[in-house]
Each structure stands twice: as C-alpha cells, then as structure tokens.
XYZ file of C-alpha atoms in Angstrom:
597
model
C -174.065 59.053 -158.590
C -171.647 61.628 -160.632
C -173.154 64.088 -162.671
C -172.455 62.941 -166.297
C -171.449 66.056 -168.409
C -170.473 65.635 -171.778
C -168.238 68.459 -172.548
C -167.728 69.713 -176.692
C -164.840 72.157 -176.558
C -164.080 74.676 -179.556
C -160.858 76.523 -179.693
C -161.104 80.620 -180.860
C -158.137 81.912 -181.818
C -158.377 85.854 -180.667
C -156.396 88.501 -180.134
C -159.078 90.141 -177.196
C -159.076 89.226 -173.608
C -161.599 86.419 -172.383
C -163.086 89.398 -170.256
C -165.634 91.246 -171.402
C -164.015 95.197 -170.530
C -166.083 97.961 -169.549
C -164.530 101.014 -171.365
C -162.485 103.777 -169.146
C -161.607 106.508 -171.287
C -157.891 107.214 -169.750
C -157.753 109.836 -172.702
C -160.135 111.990 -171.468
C -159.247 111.733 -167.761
C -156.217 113.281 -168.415
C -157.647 115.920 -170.496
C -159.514 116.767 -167.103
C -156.482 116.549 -165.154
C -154.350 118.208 -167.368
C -156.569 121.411 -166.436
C -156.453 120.954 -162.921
C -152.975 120.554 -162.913
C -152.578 124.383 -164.263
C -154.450 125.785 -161.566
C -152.081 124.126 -158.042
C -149.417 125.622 -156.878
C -146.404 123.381 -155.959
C -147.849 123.059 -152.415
C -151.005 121.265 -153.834
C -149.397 119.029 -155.478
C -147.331 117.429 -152.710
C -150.206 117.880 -150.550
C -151.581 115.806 -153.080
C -149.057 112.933 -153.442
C -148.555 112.974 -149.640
C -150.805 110.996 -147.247
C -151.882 113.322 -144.115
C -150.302 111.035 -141.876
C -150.982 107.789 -140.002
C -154.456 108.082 -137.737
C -155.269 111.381 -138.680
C -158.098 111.382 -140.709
C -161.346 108.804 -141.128
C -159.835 106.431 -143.088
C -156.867 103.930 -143.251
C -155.406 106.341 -145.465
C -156.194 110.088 -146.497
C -155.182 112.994 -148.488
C -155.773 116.351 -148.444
C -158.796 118.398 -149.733
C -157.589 120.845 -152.484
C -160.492 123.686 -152.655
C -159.294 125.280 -156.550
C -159.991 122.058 -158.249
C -162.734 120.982 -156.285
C -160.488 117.924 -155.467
C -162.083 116.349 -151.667
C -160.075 114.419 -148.911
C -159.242 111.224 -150.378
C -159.869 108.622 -148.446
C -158.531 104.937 -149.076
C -160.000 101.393 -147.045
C -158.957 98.561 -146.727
C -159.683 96.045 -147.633
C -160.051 93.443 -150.839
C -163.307 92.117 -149.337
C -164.973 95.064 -147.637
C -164.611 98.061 -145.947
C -162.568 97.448 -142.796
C -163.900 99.221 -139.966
C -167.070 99.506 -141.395
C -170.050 98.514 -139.084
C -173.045 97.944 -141.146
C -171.602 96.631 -144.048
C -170.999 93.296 -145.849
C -168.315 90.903 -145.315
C -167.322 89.945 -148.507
C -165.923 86.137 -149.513
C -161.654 86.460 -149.836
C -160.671 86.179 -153.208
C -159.616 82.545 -153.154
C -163.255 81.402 -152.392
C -164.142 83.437 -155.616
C -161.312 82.017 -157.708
C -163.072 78.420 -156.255
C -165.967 78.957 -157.875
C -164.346 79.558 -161.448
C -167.507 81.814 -162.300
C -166.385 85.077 -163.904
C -170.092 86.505 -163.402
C -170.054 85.934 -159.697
C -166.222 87.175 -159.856
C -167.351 90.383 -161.224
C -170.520 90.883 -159.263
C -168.347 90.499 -156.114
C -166.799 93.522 -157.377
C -169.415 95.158 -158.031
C -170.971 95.031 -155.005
C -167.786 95.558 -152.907
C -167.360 98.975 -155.006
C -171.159 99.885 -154.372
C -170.475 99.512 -151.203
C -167.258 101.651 -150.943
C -168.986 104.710 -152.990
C -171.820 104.479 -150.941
C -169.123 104.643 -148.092
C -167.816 107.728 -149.376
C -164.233 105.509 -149.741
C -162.684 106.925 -153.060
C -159.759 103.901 -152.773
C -160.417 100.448 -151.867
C -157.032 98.851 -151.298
C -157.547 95.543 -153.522
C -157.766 93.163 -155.391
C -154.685 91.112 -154.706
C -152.602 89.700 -157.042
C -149.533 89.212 -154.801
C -148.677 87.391 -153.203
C -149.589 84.718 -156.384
C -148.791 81.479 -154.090
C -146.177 79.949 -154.956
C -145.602 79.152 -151.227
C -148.293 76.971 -150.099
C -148.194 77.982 -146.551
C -148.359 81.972 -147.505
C -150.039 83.748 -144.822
C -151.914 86.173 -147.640
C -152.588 84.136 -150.304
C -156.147 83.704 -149.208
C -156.724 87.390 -149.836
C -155.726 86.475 -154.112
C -156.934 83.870 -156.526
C -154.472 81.207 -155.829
C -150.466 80.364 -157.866
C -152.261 80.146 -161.742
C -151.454 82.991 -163.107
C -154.257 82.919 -165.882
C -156.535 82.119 -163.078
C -155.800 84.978 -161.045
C -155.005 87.345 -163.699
C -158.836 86.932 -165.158
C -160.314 86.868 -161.620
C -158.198 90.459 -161.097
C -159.456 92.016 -164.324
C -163.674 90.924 -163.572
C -162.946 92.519 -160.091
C -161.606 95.628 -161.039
C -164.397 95.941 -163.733
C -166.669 94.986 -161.295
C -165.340 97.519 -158.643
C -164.479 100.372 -160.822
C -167.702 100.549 -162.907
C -168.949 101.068 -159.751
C -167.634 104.187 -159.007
C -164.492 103.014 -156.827
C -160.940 103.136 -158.027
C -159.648 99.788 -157.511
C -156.200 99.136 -155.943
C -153.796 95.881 -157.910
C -151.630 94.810 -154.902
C -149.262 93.837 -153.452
C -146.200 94.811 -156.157
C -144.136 92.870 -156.222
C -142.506 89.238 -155.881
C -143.990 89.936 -152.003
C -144.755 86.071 -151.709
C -144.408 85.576 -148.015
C -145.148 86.904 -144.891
C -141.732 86.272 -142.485
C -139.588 89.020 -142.959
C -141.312 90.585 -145.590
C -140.446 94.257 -144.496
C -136.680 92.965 -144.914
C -136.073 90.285 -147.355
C -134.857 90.781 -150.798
C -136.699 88.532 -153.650
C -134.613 87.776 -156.516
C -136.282 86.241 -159.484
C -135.134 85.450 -163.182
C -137.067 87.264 -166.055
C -138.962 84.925 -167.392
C -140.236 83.560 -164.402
C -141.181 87.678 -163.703
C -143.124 87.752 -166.755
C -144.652 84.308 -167.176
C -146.033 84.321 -163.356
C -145.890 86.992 -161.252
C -146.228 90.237 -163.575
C -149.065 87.848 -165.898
C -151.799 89.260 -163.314
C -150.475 92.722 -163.114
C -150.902 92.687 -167.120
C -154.214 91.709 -166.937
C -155.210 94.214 -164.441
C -153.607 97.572 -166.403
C -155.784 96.208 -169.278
C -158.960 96.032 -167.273
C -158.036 99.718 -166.798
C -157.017 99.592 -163.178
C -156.806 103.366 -161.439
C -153.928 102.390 -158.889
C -151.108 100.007 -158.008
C -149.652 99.407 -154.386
C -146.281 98.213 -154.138
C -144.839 96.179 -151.495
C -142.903 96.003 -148.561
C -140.113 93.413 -149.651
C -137.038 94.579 -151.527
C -136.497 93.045 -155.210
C -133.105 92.418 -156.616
C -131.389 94.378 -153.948
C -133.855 97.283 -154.441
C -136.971 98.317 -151.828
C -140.215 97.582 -153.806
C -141.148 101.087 -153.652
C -138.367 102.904 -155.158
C -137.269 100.014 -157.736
C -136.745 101.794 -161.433
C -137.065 98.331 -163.170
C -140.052 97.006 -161.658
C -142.059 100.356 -161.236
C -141.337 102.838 -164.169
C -139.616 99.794 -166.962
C -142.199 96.975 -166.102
C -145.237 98.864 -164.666
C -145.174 102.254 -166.722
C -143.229 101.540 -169.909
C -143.842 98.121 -170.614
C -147.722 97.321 -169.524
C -148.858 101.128 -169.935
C -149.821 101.681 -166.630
C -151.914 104.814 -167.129
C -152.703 105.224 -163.238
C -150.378 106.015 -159.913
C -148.326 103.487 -157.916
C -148.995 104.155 -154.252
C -146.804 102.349 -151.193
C -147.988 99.870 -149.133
C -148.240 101.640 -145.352
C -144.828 102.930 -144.183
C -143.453 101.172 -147.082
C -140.849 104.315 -148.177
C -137.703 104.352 -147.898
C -136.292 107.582 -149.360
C -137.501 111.074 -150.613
C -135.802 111.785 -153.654
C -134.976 107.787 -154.995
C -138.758 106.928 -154.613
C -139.935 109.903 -156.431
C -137.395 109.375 -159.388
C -137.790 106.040 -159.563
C -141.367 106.299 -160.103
C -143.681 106.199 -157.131
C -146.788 108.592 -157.407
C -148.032 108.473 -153.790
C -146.992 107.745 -150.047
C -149.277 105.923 -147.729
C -150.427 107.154 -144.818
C -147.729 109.910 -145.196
C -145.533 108.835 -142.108
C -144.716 106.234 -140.304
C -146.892 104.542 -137.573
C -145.381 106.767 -134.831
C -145.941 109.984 -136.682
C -142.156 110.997 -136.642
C -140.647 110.591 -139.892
C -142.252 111.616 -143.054
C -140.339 110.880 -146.000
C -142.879 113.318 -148.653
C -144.886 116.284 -147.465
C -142.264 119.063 -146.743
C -139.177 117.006 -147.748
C -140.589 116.364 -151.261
C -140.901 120.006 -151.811
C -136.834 120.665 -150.630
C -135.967 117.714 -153.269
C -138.262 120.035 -155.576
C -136.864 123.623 -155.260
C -132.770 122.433 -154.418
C -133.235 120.221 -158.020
C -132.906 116.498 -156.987
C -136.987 116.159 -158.209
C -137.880 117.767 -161.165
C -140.699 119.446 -161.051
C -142.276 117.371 -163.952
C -141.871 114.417 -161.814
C -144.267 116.013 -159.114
C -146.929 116.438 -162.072
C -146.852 113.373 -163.708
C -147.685 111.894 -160.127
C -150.429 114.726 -159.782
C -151.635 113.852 -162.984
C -151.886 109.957 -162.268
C -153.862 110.556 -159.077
C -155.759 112.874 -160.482
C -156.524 111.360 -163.872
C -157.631 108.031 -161.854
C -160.212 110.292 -159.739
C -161.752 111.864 -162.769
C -161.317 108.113 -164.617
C -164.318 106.514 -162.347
C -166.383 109.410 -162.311
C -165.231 110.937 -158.698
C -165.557 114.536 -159.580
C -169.352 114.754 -159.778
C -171.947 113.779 -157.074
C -169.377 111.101 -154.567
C -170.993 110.799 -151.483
C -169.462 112.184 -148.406
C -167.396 109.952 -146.344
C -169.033 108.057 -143.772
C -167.640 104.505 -143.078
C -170.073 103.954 -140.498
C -173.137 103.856 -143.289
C -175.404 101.413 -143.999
C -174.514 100.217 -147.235
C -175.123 96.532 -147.292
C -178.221 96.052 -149.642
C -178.865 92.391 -150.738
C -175.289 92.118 -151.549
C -175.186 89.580 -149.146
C -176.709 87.135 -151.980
C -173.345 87.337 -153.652
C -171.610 86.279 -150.460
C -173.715 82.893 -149.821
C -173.514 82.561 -153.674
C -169.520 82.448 -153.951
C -169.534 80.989 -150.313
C -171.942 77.873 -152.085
C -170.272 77.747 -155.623
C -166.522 77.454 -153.909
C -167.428 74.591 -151.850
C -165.486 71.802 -153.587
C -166.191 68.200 -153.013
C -163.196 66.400 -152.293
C -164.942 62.718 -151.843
C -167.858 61.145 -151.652
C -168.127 57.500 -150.898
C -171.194 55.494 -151.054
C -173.058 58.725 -151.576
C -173.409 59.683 -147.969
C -174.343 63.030 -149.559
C -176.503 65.044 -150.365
C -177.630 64.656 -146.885
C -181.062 62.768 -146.922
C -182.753 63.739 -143.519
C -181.136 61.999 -141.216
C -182.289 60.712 -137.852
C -179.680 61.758 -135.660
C -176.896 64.519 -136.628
C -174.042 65.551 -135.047
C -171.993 68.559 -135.300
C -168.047 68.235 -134.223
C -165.649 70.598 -134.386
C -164.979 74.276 -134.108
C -167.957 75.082 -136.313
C -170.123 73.594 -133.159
C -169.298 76.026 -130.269
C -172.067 78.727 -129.540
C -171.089 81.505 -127.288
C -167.311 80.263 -126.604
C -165.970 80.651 -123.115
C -162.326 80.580 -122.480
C -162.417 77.805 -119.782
C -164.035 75.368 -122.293
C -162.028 76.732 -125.233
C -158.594 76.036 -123.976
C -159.509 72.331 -122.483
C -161.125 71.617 -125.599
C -158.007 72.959 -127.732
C -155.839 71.143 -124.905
C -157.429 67.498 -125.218
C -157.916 67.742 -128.903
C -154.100 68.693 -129.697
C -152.984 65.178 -130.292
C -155.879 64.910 -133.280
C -157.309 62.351 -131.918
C -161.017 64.295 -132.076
C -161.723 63.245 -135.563
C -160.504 59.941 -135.191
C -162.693 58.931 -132.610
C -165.554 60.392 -134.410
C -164.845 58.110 -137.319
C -164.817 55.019 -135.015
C -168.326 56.026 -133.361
C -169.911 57.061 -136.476
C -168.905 55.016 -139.848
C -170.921 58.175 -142.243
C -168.559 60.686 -140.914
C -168.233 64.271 -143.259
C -165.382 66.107 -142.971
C -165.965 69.790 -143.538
C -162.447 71.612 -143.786
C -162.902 75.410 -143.528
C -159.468 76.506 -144.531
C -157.199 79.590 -146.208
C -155.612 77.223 -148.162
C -154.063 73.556 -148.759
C -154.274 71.552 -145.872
C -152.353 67.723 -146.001
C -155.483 65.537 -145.478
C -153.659 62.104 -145.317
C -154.557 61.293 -141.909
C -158.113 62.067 -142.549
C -158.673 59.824 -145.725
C -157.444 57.315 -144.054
C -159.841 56.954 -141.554
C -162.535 54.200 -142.696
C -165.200 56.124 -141.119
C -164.615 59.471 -143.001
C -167.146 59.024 -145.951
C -167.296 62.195 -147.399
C -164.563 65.571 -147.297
C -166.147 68.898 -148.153
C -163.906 71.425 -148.793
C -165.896 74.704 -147.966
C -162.765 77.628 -147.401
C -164.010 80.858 -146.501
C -167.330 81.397 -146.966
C -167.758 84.399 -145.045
C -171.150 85.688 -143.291
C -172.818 83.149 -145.415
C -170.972 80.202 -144.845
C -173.391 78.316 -142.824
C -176.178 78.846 -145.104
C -173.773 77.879 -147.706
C -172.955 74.871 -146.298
C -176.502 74.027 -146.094
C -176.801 74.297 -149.534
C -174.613 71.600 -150.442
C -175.021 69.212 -147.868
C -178.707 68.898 -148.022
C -178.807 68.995 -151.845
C -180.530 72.255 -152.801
C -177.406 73.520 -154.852
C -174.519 70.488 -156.089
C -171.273 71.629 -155.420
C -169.676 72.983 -158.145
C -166.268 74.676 -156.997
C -162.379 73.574 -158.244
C -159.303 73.594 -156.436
C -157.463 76.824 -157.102
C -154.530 74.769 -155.791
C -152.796 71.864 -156.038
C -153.502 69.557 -152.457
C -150.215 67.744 -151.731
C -150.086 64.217 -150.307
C -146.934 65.658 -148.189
C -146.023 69.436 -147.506
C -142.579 69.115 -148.811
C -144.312 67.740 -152.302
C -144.717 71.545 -153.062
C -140.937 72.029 -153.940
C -141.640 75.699 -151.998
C -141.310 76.697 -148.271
C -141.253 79.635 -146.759
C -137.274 81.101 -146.260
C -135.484 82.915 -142.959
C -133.763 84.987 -145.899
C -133.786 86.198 -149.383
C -135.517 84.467 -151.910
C -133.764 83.188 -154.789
C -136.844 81.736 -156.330
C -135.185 78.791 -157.298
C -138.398 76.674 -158.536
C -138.524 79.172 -161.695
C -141.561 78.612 -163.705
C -142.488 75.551 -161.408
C -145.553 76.024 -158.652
C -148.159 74.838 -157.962
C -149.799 72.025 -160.199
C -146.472 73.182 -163.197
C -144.366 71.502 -160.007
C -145.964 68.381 -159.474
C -146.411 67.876 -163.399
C -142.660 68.308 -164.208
C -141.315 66.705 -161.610
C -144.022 63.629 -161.682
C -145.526 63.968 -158.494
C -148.351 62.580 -157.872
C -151.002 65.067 -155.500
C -153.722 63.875 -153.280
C -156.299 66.224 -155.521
C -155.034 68.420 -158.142
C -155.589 71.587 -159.446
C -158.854 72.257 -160.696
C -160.233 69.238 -159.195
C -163.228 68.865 -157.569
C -166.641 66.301 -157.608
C -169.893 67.069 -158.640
C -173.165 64.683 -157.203
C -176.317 64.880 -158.950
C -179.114 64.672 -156.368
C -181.823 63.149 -159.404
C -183.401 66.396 -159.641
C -180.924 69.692 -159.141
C -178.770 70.788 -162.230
C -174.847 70.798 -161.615
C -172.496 72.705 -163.683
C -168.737 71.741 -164.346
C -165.508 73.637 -165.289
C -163.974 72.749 -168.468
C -160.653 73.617 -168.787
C -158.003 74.293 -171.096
C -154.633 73.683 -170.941
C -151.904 74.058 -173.273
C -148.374 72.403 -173.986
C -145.875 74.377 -175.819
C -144.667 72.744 -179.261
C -141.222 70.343 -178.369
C -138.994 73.108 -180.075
C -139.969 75.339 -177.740
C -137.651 76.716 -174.934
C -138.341 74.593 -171.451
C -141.269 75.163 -170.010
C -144.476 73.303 -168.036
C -145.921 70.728 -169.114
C -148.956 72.126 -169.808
C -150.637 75.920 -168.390
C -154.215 76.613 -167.979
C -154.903 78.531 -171.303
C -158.800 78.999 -170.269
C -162.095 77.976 -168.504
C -165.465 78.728 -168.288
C -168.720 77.258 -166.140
C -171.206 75.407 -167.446
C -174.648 74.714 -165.853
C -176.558 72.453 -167.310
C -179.133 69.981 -166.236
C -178.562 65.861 -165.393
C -177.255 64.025 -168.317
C -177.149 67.087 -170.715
C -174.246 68.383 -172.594
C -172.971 71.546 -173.552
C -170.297 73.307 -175.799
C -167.287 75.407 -174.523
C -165.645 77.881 -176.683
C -162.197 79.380 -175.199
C -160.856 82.288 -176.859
C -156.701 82.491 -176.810
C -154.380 85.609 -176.774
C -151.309 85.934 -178.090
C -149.730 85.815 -174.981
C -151.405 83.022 -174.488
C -149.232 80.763 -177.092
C -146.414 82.828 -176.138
C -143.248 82.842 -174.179
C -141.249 85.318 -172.707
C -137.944 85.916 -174.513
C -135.242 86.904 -172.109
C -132.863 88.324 -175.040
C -135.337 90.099 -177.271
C -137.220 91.054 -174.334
C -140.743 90.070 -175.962
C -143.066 87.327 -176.144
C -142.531 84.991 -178.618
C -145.270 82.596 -180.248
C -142.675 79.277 -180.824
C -143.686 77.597 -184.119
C -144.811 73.856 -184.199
C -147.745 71.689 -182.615
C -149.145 72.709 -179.571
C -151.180 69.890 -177.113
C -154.250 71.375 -176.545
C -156.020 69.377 -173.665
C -159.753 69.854 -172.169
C -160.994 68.597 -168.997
C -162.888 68.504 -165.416
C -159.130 69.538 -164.037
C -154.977 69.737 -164.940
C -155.404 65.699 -164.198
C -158.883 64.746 -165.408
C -158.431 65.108 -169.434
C -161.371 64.400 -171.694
C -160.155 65.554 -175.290
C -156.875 66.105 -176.538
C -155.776 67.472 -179.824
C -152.946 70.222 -181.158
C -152.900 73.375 -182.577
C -150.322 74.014 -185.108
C -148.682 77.673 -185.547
C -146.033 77.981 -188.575
C-alpha cells in the first residue's frame, strides 16, 4: 500500500540561503595573495594564468610551479563525479542521480567525498559541479552531469557540492558558463537569450554557487549574443564579477579561446590547457606578455587574474601540507557508501500496480535486458541489438510474464508510452545512474530493505515534442523564455505522463519511507508574466509508517522576486502570493497565500 505521510508545512520568511555555508574567508586570501603578488616578475604571472599546454603534464590541465611563492604545479581533473583517469578511485553518482534524491546531506557528502578524494589525489582543481547546461532541452547530451532544468533545484544542489568539495580542501570548478545548453554545434553556435530569462534560469545557479564561495568558474565553448563565451564583457566581468561578486578566476573550457588581448580585457583569468589540442597555437603564454609590454593589456589586468588564482589557492587551504600529485593513488575509502546511498535514494518509483513490489521472494526470476549480459561478446551483442531493434523484447516479456518490472537506467527523460501500455508491465522503476553501486542499489529497493524515496528532477513527457524544446542546427534564440521544463507544461496546460517532482513511495509494513515536500510559489496577479508556479523549496523527510512530520522552508528575497529588465534588479511585486505544498509540482496537499504590501 502507499506510505501515508501527513505533511504540516510552515513558511520562514528569511533573508539567508536554505544552505547551511561553511565560511571561506575571501578577505584574507587576498591578503595572502596580495603578498605573493609583490614578489613575481611579469613572467610568473603569465606563467601563472597560462596552462603548460595540452598533454604535457599529469593532469587534464596544469600550470606551472612558481619556486618564490612556494606556488606548486597546478593541476586540474576532470571530472564532476571523480577523478578521470584515476585507477583506484571511486566512481561517483552524476549529479542528476543526486538532484533525484532531493537530500541536501547526501548532496553535500557527495562533495565531500569527491574533494577528499581529489586532495588525497594531489588534484588542486576538480572541474565541476555543473550547472550548465540547466536542461532546458530534454534530449541534452550533458545534462546528466547537472541537477536537472529547476533552477532552485540545481542552484541548492551546486552550493551543498561546492561546500562539500571545497571544505575539503579542493577548489571547486561552477561550469559550464554560459547559456551552453546543447551539445550539436556547441563550439559554433551563438545562444541568444532575453534578460530575464538570463537571470531567472540560467545565471539563478551561478548565484547560488558565488555565495557558497566557489574558487573558480569555467566558461563555455558556445558564443552568447554574438560574443565567444570566453571573452564576453557582459556575461563575464558585468554578470559574473560586478553583479554576483565573483571573488575567484574564470578559467576556459579546453581550447575554448579565441583571442589574446579581447579575452584578457574582457575578463578571463586563465587559459586551459594553454594551447590547442595539436600544440600549435597558444593564444596566452608568450603572446599575453607582447599584449602586456606593447599596451593592449594593462598590466593590472595580468594581476587581478594572478590575484584570483592565487587568492582561490590560499582560499581552501592549498598553501600548507597538499599532497603531491599522484592520480594513480588509492584514495577510495568507504566513500563508496555515498555512491550506493544516492544510487538507492534516486531510484524513483514510477508505478506500482497490485503491489508487485517490494519483491517478496519469488520462485522463479528473470533478468531481461542489457543489465543481464555477463562478459559481452561482440557476436552476441550485435544479434541481440539486431533482433531487439524493432522493441519488440519487452513486449514479449510482458505477454510471457503478466508481473513484469521495468527498470529504466537512463541520463534523462525517456517517453515510456509504449511501455505502460503493455498489460503485463506491473511495475516501472526508474533507477538513472547509479554508478558502481547501482546493482546493490537496485537491490535495495526491489527487495524492500530501503522504500524508494527519489523525485523526478524532470518533467516525463507523454510525447517528445510536449517539451516545447529541441535541440537546433543553428543559433538559439531561446524562444520558450521562462518556460521549461514542468513552467512549460503548466502554462501551456499540458498534461505529462509523471511530473516534476513526482515519484511513489511503498511501505513494505515494517521499513520507514521518507517523502519530499515541496514548495512552490505563484507570483501575486499584478505581477509581470511569469510561471505558474516555481519551486520556492524542499526538504526530505524520513519518518516511520503512518507518522507525520513538520516542514519549515525558509524564503529569500530572491525568492519572491522578479527580475526587472529596466531597473536592472529584482523586484518583490506586491499582492497575494499562492503558496502551494506537496509530494510534487502536480500532487498539492495545502494551499494558502502569502501577502507582501
């Protein structure tokens, strides 16, 4: 039967973040660096916002050492769940299994852990969290490396990781910046965006990440406006630097330069790897220090990126006692706990008729599907892929075997139409990416030990063009505006096959569940156009069958706000806002307003 939670909601009006910061004294940092800067010469300092070039050191990205300041090669990983390359250490759940779970705690320990593991790594950078693309595409080929197209969503999940990774010792990397939302023709395409939809969605995680104190911020390979990414004055120095504070350096994406002297005016601090892939062109290093000396780069250009980089270094702690770099260390611990722990609370039930599960020791089992072969080998592989192209496999499972359970392992959405509408198909268990741990994960749920207790992230269509987004051959206008995802489907009145934030919980008789009350708010009717209502807050409840429990969201300012294109602020609009509560953006349990004057 369902779990029956009774859910009491309070609303806290607050001016702090709903994440609980760790303290990084910027102030002091750059009281370090400040010194350090005195003591390089003008060939330091480019050595020190230049990579050494691609393939030439032990990491996917290096600097070089600079002996007066005691400043080592810096070397930056990939990736946002692990070290790539790395051959004793753990692979980490992508971030949309973590933004599945809804559980800041296991958010933050993922963090954790993946930083432990970078220091212990000797890896001074680890390229992620990712916060674009956001997913406003549904078929984005990256989105499974960020927390899915809610921007609240992501934006807390980005601010627990970084805590997470940076009080670890590691300086965390916010990527990919900016408006980088697909794949196809990424290094080419220009993405063209109105301001509101900038601020309301895409920068909203970016925000969140400079105020969990984030040391560095990649930007992308697409062009915005017209402009490459990586020498845009608007989005990196107005946006990034003026407008959120951004206290650390903006580095490229690899080979994502474009220019010498535009990128360095226009406010990128640091060029990854330092050339491109073939070793022939580098855009910094020697050509940086020409732009220097003949006056196109002032020399208090070159130290404010010095002073970034090196402020960020000093920021986490770097400067006493790092490890040496070793990316072939040991450095998994019991971290794998975390793994099968957001592998198991991002499983997300999708149905569950005539409680086929929790599995109750069946007689006879079978296992169908990719997730059966042992030991591939090619022959079998490609007849197997050949005679089940017509997707007739599952159907004919279904017909033999009337307590069929779907388990889809996906990166994202996945139209399920066909599926549900086999009579056989009792059950659908949405499991993503659960990494090294997935089976045991799996196991979990399916035999009862743990009830599922993940949410959608995003919004399952009944049809792929329901999503009003698709990935382009060209620019990107962004036409939708404020409209993915579940804001979509709500303003237009479409109706998904399971919406955002859904997901079913079981309860076994004996086990505990926990659910994910949510918050969502509707602007008052004066208000300028907007979605019909935004996720405003959540948090995760465990609690035992039948028992209740009380959920307190705190809201910021920005919160109740929107962004005003002409005064170029947000604005709190005055009148009755809907406040609703619930297991998802669909499933309301309480309703009530807020009223600002």
């Amino acid at each position: 039967m369902l779990l029956d939670l009774c859910l009491a909601a309070t609303l806290g009006l607050s001016m702090t973040s709903p994440v609980v910061a760790q303290a990084f004294d910027w102030s002091a940092a750059y009281t370090k660096a400040n010194a350090a800067l005195a003591k390089l010469s003008l060939q330091d300092k480019v050595n020190i916002v230049t990579g050494v070039g691609w393939d030439k050191g032990p990491c996917v990205g290096n600097t070089q050492a600079i002996s007066s300041i005691s400043y080592p090669q810096l070397c930056l990983q990939d990736s946002p769940l692990g070290i790539r390359f790395g051959k004793v250490s753990t692979a980490f759940t992508p971030g949309i299994q973590a933004a599945s779970t809804w559980d800041i705690d296991l958010i933050r320990q993922r963090g954790q852990f993946m930083g432990a593991e970078a220091k212990a790594a000797g890896v001074h950078v680890q390229l992620g969290p990712v916060a674009g693309p956001l997913g406003k595409i549904a078929q984005g080929g990256r989105n499974w490396e960020g927390f899915g197209p809610d921007p609240y969503l992501t934006g807390i999940a980005m601010a627990e990781t970084i805590q997470g990774m940076q009080g670890s010792g590691v300086q965390a990397t916010a990527k990919h910046y900016i408006l980088n939302e697909q794949e196809k023709n990424r290094e080419t395409m220009s993405s063209r965006v109105d301001d509101r939809s900038m601020h309301e969605l895409y920068l909203w995680p970016f925000a969140d990440s400079v105020k969990a104190g984030v040391a560095t911020v990649m930007c992308s390979y697409n062009k915005i406006n017209g402009t490459w990414a990586c020498e845009n004055d608007n989005a990196l120095n107005k946006l990034l630097k003026q407008e959120l504070g951004f206290q650390g350096y903006i580095m490229t994406d690899w080979n994502a330069q474009h220019s010498t002297v535009q990128a360095a005016n226009m406010g990128l601090d640091m060029t990854m790897p330092g050339s491109d892939f073939n070793g022939g062109t580098i855009l910094w290093g020697p050509e940086l220090t020409k732009a220097v000396n003949n006056g196109q780069v002032a020399q208090t250009r070159v130290d404010d990126m010095v002073k970034r980089i090196l402020a960020a270094w000093y920021l986490v702690g770097q400067d006493v006692g790092y490890p040496p770099i070793n990316i072939q260390a040991n450095v998994q611990g019991d971290h794998k706990s975390n793994v099968r722990a957001v592998a198991r609370d991002g499983i997300v039930l999708l149905k569950n008729t005539g409680s086929v599960l929790p599995l109750k020791k069946p007689t006879k089992l079978a296992l169908v599907g990719s997730a059966a072969v042992v030991n591939p080998s090619a022959p079998y592989d490609a007849l197997k892929t050949r005679t089940s192209a017509d997707g007739t496999t599952l159907s004919a499972v279904a017909t033999a075997n009337k307590n069929t359970i779907v388990v889809v392992q996906s990166v994202g959405p996945v139209i399920l139409e066909d599926i549900l509408a086999l009579d056989g198909v009792k059950a659908v268990v949405w499991a993503g990416l659960g990494s090294q741990e997935s089976g045991n994960a799996l196991v979990d749920i399916l035999y009862g030990s743990t009830n599922p207790s993940g949410k959608l992230p995003y919004t399952i269509a009944k049809s792929a063009t329901d999503y009003g987004t698709a990935v382009t051959s060209g620019d990107d206008s962004f036409p939708e505006g404020l409209y993915i995802d579940y804001r979509h489907f709500d303003q237009a009145g479409i109706a998904p096959r399971y919406e955002f934030g859904y997901g079913l919980f079981t309860n076994s008789g004996s086990v505990g569940g926990a659910e994910v009350p949510q918050l969502y708010l509707t602007l008052p009717s004066g208000a300028p156009a907007a979605p019909p209502k935004q996720l405003r807050g959540f948090t995760k409840l465990s609690l035992q069958p039948g028992a209740s429990g009380t959920a307190t969201f705190n809201l910021r300012r920005r919160d109740l706000s929107y962004w005003d294109v002409a005064s170029q602020n947000w604005v709190v609009p005055g009148g009755n806002f809907g406040v609703s509560v619930g297991a998802s953006s669909r499933d309301v349990r309480l309703t009530g307003s807020i009223t600002v004057s």
